[in-house]
PDB file of C-alpha atoms in Angstrom:
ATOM      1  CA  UNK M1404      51.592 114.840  -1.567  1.00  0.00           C
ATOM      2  CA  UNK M1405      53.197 111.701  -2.951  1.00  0.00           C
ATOM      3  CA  UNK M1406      51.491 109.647  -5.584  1.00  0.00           C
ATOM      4  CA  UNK M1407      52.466 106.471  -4.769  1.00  0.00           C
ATOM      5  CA  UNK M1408      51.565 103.569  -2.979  1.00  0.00           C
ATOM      6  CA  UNK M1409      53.393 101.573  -0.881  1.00  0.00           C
ATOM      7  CA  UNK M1410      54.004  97.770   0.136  1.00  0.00           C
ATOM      8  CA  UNK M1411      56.324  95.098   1.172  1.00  0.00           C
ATOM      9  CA  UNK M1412      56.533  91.636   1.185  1.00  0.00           C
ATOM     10  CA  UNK M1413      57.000  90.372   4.911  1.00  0.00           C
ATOM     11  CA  UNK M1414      57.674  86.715   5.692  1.00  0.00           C
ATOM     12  CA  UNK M1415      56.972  86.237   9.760  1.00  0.00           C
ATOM     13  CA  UNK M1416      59.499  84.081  11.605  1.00  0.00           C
ATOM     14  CA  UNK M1417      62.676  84.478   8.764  1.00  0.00           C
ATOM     15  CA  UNK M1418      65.631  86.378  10.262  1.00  0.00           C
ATOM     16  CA  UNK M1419      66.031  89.670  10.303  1.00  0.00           C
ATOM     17  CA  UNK M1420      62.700  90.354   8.651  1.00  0.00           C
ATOM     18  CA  UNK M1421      60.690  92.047  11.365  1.00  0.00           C
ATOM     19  CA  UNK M1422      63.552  94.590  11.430  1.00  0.00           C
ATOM     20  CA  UNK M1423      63.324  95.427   7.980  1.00  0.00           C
ATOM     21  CA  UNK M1424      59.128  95.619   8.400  1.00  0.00           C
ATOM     22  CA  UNK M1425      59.778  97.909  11.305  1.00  0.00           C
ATOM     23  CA  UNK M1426      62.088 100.554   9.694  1.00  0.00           C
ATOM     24  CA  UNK M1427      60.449 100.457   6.470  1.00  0.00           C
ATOM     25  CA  UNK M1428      56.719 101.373   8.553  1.00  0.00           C
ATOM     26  CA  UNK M1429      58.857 104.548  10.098  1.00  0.00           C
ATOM     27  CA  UNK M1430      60.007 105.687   6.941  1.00  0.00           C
ATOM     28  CA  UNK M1431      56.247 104.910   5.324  1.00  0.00           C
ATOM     29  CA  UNK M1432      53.539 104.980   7.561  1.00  0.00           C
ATOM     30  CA  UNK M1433      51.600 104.148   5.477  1.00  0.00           C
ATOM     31  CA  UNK M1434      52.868 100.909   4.138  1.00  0.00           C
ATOM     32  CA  UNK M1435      51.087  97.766   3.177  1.00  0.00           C
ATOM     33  CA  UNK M1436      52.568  94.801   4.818  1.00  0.00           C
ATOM     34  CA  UNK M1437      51.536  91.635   3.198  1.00  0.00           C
ATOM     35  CA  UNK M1438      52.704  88.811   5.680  1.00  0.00           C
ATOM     36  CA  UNK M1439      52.550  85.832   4.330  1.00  0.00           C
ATOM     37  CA  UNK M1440      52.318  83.758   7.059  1.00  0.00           C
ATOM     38  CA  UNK M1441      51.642  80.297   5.600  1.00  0.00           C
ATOM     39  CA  UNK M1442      54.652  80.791   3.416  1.00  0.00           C
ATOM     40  CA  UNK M1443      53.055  80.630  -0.275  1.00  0.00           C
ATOM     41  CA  UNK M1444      55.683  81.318  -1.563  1.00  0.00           C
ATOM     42  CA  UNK M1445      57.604  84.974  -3.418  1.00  0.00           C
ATOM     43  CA  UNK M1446      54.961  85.694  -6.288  1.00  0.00           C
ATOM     44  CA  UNK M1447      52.147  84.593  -4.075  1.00  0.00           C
ATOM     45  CA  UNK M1448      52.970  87.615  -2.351  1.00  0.00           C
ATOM     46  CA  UNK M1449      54.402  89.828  -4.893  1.00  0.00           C
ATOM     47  CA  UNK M1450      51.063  89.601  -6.150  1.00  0.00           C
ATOM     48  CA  UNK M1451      49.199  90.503  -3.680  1.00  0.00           C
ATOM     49  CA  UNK M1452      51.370  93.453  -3.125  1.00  0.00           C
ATOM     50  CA  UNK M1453      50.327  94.512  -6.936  1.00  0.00           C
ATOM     51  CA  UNK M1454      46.785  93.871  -6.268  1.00  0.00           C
ATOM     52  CA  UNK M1455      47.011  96.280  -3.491  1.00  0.00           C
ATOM     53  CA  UNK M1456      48.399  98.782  -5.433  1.00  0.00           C
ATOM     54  CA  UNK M1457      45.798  98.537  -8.302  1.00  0.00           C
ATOM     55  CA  UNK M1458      43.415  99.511  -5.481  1.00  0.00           C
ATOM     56  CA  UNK M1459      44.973 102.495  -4.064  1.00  0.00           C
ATOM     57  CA  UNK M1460      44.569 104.085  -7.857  1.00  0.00           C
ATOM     58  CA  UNK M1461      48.235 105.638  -7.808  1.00  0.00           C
ATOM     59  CA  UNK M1462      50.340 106.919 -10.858  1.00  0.00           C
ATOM     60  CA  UNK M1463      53.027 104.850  -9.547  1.00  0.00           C
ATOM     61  CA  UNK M1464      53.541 102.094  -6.769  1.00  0.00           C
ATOM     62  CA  UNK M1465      56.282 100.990  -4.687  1.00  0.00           C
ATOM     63  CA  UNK M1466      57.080  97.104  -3.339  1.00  0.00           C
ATOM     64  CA  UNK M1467      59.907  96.294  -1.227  1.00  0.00           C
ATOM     65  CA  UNK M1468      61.008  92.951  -0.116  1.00  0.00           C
ATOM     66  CA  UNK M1469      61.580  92.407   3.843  1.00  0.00           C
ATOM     67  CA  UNK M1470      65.435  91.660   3.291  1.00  0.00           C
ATOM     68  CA  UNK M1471      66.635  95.020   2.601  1.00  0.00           C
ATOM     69  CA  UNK M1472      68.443  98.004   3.977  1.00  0.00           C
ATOM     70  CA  UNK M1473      67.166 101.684   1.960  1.00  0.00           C
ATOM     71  CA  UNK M1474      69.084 105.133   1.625  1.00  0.00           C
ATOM     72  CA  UNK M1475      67.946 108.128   4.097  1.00  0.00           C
ATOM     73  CA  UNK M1476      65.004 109.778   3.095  1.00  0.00           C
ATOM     74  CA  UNK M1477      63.922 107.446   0.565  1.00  0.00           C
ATOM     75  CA  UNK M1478      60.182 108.688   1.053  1.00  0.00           C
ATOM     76  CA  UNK M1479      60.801 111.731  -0.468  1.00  0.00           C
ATOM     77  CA  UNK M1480      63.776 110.458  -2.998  1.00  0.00           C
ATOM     78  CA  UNK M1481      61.334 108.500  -4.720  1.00  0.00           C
ATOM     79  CA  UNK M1482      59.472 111.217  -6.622  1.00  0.00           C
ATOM     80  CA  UNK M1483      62.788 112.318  -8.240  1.00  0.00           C
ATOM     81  CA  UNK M1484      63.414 109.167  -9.782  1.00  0.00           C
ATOM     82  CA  UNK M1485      60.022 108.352 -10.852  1.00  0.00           C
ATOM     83  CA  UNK M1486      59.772 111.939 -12.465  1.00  0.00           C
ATOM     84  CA  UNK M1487      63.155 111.598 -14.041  1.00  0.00           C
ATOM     85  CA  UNK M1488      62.253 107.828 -15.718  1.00  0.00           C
ATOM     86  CA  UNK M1489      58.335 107.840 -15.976  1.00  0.00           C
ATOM     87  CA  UNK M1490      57.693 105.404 -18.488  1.00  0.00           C
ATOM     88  CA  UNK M1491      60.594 102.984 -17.247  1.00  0.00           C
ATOM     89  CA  UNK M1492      60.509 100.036 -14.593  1.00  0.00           C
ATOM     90  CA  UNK M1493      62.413 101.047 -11.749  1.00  0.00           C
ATOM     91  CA  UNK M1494      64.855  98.564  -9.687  1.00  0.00           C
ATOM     92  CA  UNK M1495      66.650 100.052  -6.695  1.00  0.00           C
ATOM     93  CA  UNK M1496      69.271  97.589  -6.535  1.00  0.00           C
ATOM     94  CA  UNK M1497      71.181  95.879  -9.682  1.00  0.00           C
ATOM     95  CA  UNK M1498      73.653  92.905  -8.404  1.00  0.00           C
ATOM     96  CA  UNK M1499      75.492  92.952 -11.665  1.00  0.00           C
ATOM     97  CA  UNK M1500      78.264  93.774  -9.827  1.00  0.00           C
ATOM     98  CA  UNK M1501      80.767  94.964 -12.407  1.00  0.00           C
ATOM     99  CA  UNK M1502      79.021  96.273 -14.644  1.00  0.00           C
ATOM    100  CA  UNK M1503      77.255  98.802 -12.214  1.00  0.00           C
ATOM    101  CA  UNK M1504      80.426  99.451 -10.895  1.00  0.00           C
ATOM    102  CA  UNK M1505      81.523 100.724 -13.710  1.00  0.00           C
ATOM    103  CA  UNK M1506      78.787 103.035 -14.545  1.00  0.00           C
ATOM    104  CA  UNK M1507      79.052 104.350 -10.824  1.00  0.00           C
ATOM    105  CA  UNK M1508      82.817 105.106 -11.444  1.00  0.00           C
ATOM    106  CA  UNK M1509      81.908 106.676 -14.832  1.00  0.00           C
ATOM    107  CA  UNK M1510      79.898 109.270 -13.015  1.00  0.00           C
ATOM    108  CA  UNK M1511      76.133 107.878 -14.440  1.00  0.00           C
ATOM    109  CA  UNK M1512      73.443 108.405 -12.455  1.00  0.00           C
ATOM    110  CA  UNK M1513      71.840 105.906 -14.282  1.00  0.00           C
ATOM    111  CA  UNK M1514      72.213 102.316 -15.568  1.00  0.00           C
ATOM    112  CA  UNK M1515      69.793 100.232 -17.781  1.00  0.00           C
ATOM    113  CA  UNK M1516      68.802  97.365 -19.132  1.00  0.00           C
ATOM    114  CA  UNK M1517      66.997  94.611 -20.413  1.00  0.00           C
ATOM    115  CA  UNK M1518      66.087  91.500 -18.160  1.00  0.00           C
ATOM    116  CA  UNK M1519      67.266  92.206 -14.417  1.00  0.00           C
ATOM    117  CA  UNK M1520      66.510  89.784 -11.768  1.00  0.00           C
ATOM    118  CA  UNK M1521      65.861  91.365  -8.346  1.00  0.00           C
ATOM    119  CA  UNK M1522      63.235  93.181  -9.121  1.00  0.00           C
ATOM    120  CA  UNK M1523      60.999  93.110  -5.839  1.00  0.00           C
ATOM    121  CA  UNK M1524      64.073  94.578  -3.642  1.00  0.00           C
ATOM    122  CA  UNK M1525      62.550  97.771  -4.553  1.00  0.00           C
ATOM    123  CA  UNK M1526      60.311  98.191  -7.459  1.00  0.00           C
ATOM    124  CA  UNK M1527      58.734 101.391  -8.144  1.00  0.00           C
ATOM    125  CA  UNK M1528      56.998 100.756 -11.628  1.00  0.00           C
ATOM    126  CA  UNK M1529      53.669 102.792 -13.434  1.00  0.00           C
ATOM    127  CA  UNK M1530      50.423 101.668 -11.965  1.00  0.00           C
ATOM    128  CA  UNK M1531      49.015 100.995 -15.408  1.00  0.00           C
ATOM    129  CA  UNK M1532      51.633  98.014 -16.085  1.00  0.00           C
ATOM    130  CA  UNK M1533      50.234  95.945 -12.949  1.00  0.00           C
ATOM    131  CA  UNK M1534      47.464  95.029 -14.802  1.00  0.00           C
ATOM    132  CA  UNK M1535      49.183  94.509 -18.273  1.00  0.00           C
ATOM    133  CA  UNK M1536      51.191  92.537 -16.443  1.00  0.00           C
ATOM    134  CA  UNK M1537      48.983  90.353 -14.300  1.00  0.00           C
ATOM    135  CA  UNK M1538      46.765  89.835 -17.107  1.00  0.00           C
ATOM    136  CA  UNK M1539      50.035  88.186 -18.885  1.00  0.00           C
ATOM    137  CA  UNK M1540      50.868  86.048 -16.094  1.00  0.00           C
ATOM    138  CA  UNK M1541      47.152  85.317 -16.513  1.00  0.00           C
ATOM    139  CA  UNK M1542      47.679  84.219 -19.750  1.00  0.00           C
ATOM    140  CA  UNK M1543      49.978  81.764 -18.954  1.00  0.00           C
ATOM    141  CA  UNK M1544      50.120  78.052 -18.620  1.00  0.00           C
ATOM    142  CA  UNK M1545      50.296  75.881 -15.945  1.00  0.00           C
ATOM    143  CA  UNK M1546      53.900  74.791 -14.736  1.00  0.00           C
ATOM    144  CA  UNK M1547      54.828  72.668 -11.979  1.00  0.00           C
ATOM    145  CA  UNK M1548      58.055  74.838 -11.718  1.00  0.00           C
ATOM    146  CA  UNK M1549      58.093  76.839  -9.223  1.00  0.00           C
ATOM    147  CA  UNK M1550      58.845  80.453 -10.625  1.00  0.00           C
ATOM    148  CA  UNK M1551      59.746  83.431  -8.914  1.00  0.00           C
ATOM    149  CA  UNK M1552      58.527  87.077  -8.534  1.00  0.00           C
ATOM    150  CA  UNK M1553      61.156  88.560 -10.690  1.00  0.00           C
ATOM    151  CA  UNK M1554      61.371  86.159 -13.447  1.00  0.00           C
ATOM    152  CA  UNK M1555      57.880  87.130 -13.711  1.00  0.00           C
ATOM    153  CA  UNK M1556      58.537  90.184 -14.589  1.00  0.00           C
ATOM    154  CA  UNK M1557      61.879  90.193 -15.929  1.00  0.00           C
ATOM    155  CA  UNK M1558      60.313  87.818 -18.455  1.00  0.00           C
ATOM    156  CA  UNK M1559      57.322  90.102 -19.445  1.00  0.00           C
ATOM    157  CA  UNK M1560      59.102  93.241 -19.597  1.00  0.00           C
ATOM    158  CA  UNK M1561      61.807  91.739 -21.850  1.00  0.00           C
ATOM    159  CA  UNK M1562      59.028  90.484 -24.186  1.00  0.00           C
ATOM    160  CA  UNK M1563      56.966  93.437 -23.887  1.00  0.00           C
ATOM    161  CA  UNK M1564      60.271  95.646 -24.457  1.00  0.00           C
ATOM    162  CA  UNK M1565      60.260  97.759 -21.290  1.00  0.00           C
ATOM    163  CA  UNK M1566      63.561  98.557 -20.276  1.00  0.00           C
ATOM    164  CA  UNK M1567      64.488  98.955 -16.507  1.00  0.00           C
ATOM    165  CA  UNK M1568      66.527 101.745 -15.141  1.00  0.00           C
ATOM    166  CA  UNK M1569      68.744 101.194 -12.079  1.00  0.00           C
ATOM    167  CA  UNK M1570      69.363 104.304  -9.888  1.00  0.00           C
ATOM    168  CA  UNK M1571      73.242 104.883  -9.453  1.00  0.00           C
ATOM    169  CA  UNK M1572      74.174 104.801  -6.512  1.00  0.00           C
ATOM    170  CA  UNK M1573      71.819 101.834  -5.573  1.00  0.00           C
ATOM    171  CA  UNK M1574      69.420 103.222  -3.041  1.00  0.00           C
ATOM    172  CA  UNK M1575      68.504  99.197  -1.845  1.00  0.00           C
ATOM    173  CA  UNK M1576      71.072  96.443  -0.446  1.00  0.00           C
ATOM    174  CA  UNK M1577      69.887  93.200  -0.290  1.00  0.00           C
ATOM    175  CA  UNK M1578      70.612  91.683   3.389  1.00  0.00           C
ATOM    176  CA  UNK M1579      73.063  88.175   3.103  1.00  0.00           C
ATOM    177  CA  UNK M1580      69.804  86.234   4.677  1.00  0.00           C
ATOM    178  CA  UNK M1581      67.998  83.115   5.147  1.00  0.00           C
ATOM    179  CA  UNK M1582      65.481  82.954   2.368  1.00  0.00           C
ATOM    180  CA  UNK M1583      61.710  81.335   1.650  1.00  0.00           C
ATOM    181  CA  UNK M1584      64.232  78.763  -0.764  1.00  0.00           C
ATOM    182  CA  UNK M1585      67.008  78.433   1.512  1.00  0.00           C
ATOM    183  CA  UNK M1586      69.620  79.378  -0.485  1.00  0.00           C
ATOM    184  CA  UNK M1587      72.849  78.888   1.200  1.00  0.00           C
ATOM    185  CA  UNK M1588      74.073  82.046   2.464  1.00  0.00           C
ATOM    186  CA  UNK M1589      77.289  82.322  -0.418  1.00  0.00           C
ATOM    187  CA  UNK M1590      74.285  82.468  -2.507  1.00  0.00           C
ATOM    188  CA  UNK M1591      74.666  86.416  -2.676  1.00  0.00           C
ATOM    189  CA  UNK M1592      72.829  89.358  -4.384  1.00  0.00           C
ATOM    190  CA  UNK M1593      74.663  92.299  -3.521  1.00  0.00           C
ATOM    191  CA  UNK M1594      75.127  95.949  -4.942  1.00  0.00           C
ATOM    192  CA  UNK M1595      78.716  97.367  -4.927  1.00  0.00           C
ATOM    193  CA  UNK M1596      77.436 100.303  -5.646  1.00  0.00           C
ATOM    194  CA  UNK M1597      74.940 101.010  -2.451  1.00  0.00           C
ATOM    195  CA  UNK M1598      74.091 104.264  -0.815  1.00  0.00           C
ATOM    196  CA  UNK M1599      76.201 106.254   1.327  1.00  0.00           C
ATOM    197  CA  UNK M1600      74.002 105.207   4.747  1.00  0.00           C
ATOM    198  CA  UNK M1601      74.793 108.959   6.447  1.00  0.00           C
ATOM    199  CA  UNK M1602      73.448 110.301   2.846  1.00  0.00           C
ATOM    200  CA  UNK M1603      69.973 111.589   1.606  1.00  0.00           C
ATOM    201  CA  UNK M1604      70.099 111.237  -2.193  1.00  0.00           C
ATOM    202  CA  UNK M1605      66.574 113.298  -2.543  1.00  0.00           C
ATOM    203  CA  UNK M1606      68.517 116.250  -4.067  1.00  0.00           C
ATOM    204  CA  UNK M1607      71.113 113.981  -6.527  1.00  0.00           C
ATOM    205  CA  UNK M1608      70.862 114.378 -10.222  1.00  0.00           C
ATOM    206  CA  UNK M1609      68.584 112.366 -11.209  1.00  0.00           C
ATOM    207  CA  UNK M1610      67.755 113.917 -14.373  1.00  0.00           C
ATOM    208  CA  UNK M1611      70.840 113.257 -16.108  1.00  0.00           C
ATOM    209  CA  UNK M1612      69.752 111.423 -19.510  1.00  0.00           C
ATOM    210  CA  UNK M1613      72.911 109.530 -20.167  1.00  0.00           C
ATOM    211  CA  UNK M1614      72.490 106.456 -19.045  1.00  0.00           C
ATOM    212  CA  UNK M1615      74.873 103.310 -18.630  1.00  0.00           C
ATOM    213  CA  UNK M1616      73.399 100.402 -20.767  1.00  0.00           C
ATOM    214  CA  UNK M1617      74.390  96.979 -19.013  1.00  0.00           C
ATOM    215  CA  UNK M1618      73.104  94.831 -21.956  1.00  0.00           C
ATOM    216  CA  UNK M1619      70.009  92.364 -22.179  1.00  0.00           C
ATOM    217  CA  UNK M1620      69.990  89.417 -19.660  1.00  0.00           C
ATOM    218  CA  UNK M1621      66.622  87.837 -21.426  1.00  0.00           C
ATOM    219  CA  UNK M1622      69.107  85.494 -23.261  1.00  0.00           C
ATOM    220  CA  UNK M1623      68.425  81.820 -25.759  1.00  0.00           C
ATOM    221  CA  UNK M1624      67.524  79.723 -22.589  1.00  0.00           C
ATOM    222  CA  UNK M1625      65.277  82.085 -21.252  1.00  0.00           C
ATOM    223  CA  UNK M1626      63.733  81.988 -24.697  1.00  0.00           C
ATOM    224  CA  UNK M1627      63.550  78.286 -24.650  1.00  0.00           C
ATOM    225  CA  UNK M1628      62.196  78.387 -20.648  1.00  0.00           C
ATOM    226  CA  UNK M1629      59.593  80.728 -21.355  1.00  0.00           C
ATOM    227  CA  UNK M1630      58.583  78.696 -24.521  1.00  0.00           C
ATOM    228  CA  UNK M1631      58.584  75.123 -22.785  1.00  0.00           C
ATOM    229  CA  UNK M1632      57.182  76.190 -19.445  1.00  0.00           C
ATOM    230  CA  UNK M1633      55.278  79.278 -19.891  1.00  0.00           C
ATOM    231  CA  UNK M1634      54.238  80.458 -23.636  1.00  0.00           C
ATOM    232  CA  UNK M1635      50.291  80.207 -22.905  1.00  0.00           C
ATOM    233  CA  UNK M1636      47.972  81.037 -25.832  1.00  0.00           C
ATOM    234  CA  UNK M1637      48.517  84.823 -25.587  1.00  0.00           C
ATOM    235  CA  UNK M1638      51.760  84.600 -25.261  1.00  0.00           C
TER     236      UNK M1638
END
């Protein structure tokens, strides 16, 4: 029996999505789909998908975003990396591109760091930091900038000093697609470093403790953001 929960962010009506939904539900069954139709926005429904996983009462919870491709057999691979990193934040896909690169041609089986973006492509992350974390968000104040899921969170777990562990090979691409911001499409967040798509990585070392550091991306103007926009009086 797996203990975790799972959920992903679906956006009706943007290409490609309803593909992702569908293979994800085969692979889970039990997946959460939070479809935000009237398109609130990325941390609308990122939060959402935490709330959901507060009430399932798991050790560990799982959120993908609807833009993604996943590794064979990631249902069961995601025990093995959860076990092998238990107190870490857990990203599936890094788009540093040559810095993971490196680690992957090093022979790691791990990178980490400090500050990724891109956390939603696949987060798996302890169920007790949800509500640490929402409560900080909580905390903070009011900003008519519009702020994404992950700088959410790669703000509070730089500031709460929770490093994030990247699984080498990446077991998550991010798909080159049309997005809630309309980014133009050269506006790309790839992994070099992606799974072998014929390859189950359920059985890979895992538990190899060296790990590649890729340095800390929480640098003076995120400082200076987060203290303009953010800072509220718990911060």
């Amino acid at each position: 029996m797996t203990d975790y929960s799972v959920s992903v962010m679906y956006c009706a009506g943007l290409e490609g999505r309803k593909e992702t939904v569908e293979k994800l539900q085969k692979e889970f069954p039990n997946i959460y789909v939070s479809n935000d139709i009237e398109k609130r926005g990325t941390w609308f429904n990122a939060r959402r998908c935490l709330e959901y996983s507060l009430e399932q009462n798991k050790e560990y919870s799982v959120i993908f975003q609807d833009d993604i491709d996943f590794s064979l057999d990631l249902k069961n691979t995601i025990p093995a990396l959860y076990n092998a990193q238990k107190q870490a934040i857990l990203i599936c896909m890094c788009s540093v591109r040559g810095k993971t690169k490196t680690a992957y041609e090093k022979g790691y089986s791990w990178a980490t760091a400090y500050g990724i973006l891109g956390g939603f492509y696949g987060l798996i992350i302890k169920t007790s930091y949800i509500r640490i974390f929402l409560n900080w968000v909580d905390s903070l104040k009011e900003t008519d900038k519009k702020i994404h899921d992950d700088v959410y969170l790669k703000y509070w777990s730089c500031l709460s000093k929770i490093l994030t562990y990247i699984p080498i090979p990446n077991l998550v691409q991010h798909k080159n697609q049309n997005t809630y911001f309309n980014h133009p499409l050269h506006f790309k967040r790839y992994s070099k470093v992606a799974f072998n798509p014929e390859m189950s990585y359920k059985d890979h070392n895992w538990n190899k403790k060296d790990c590649f550091y890729l340095g800390n991306f929480f640098d003076k103007k995120d400082q200076e953001y987060y203290n303009k926009f953010m800072k509220g009086s718990n911060g």
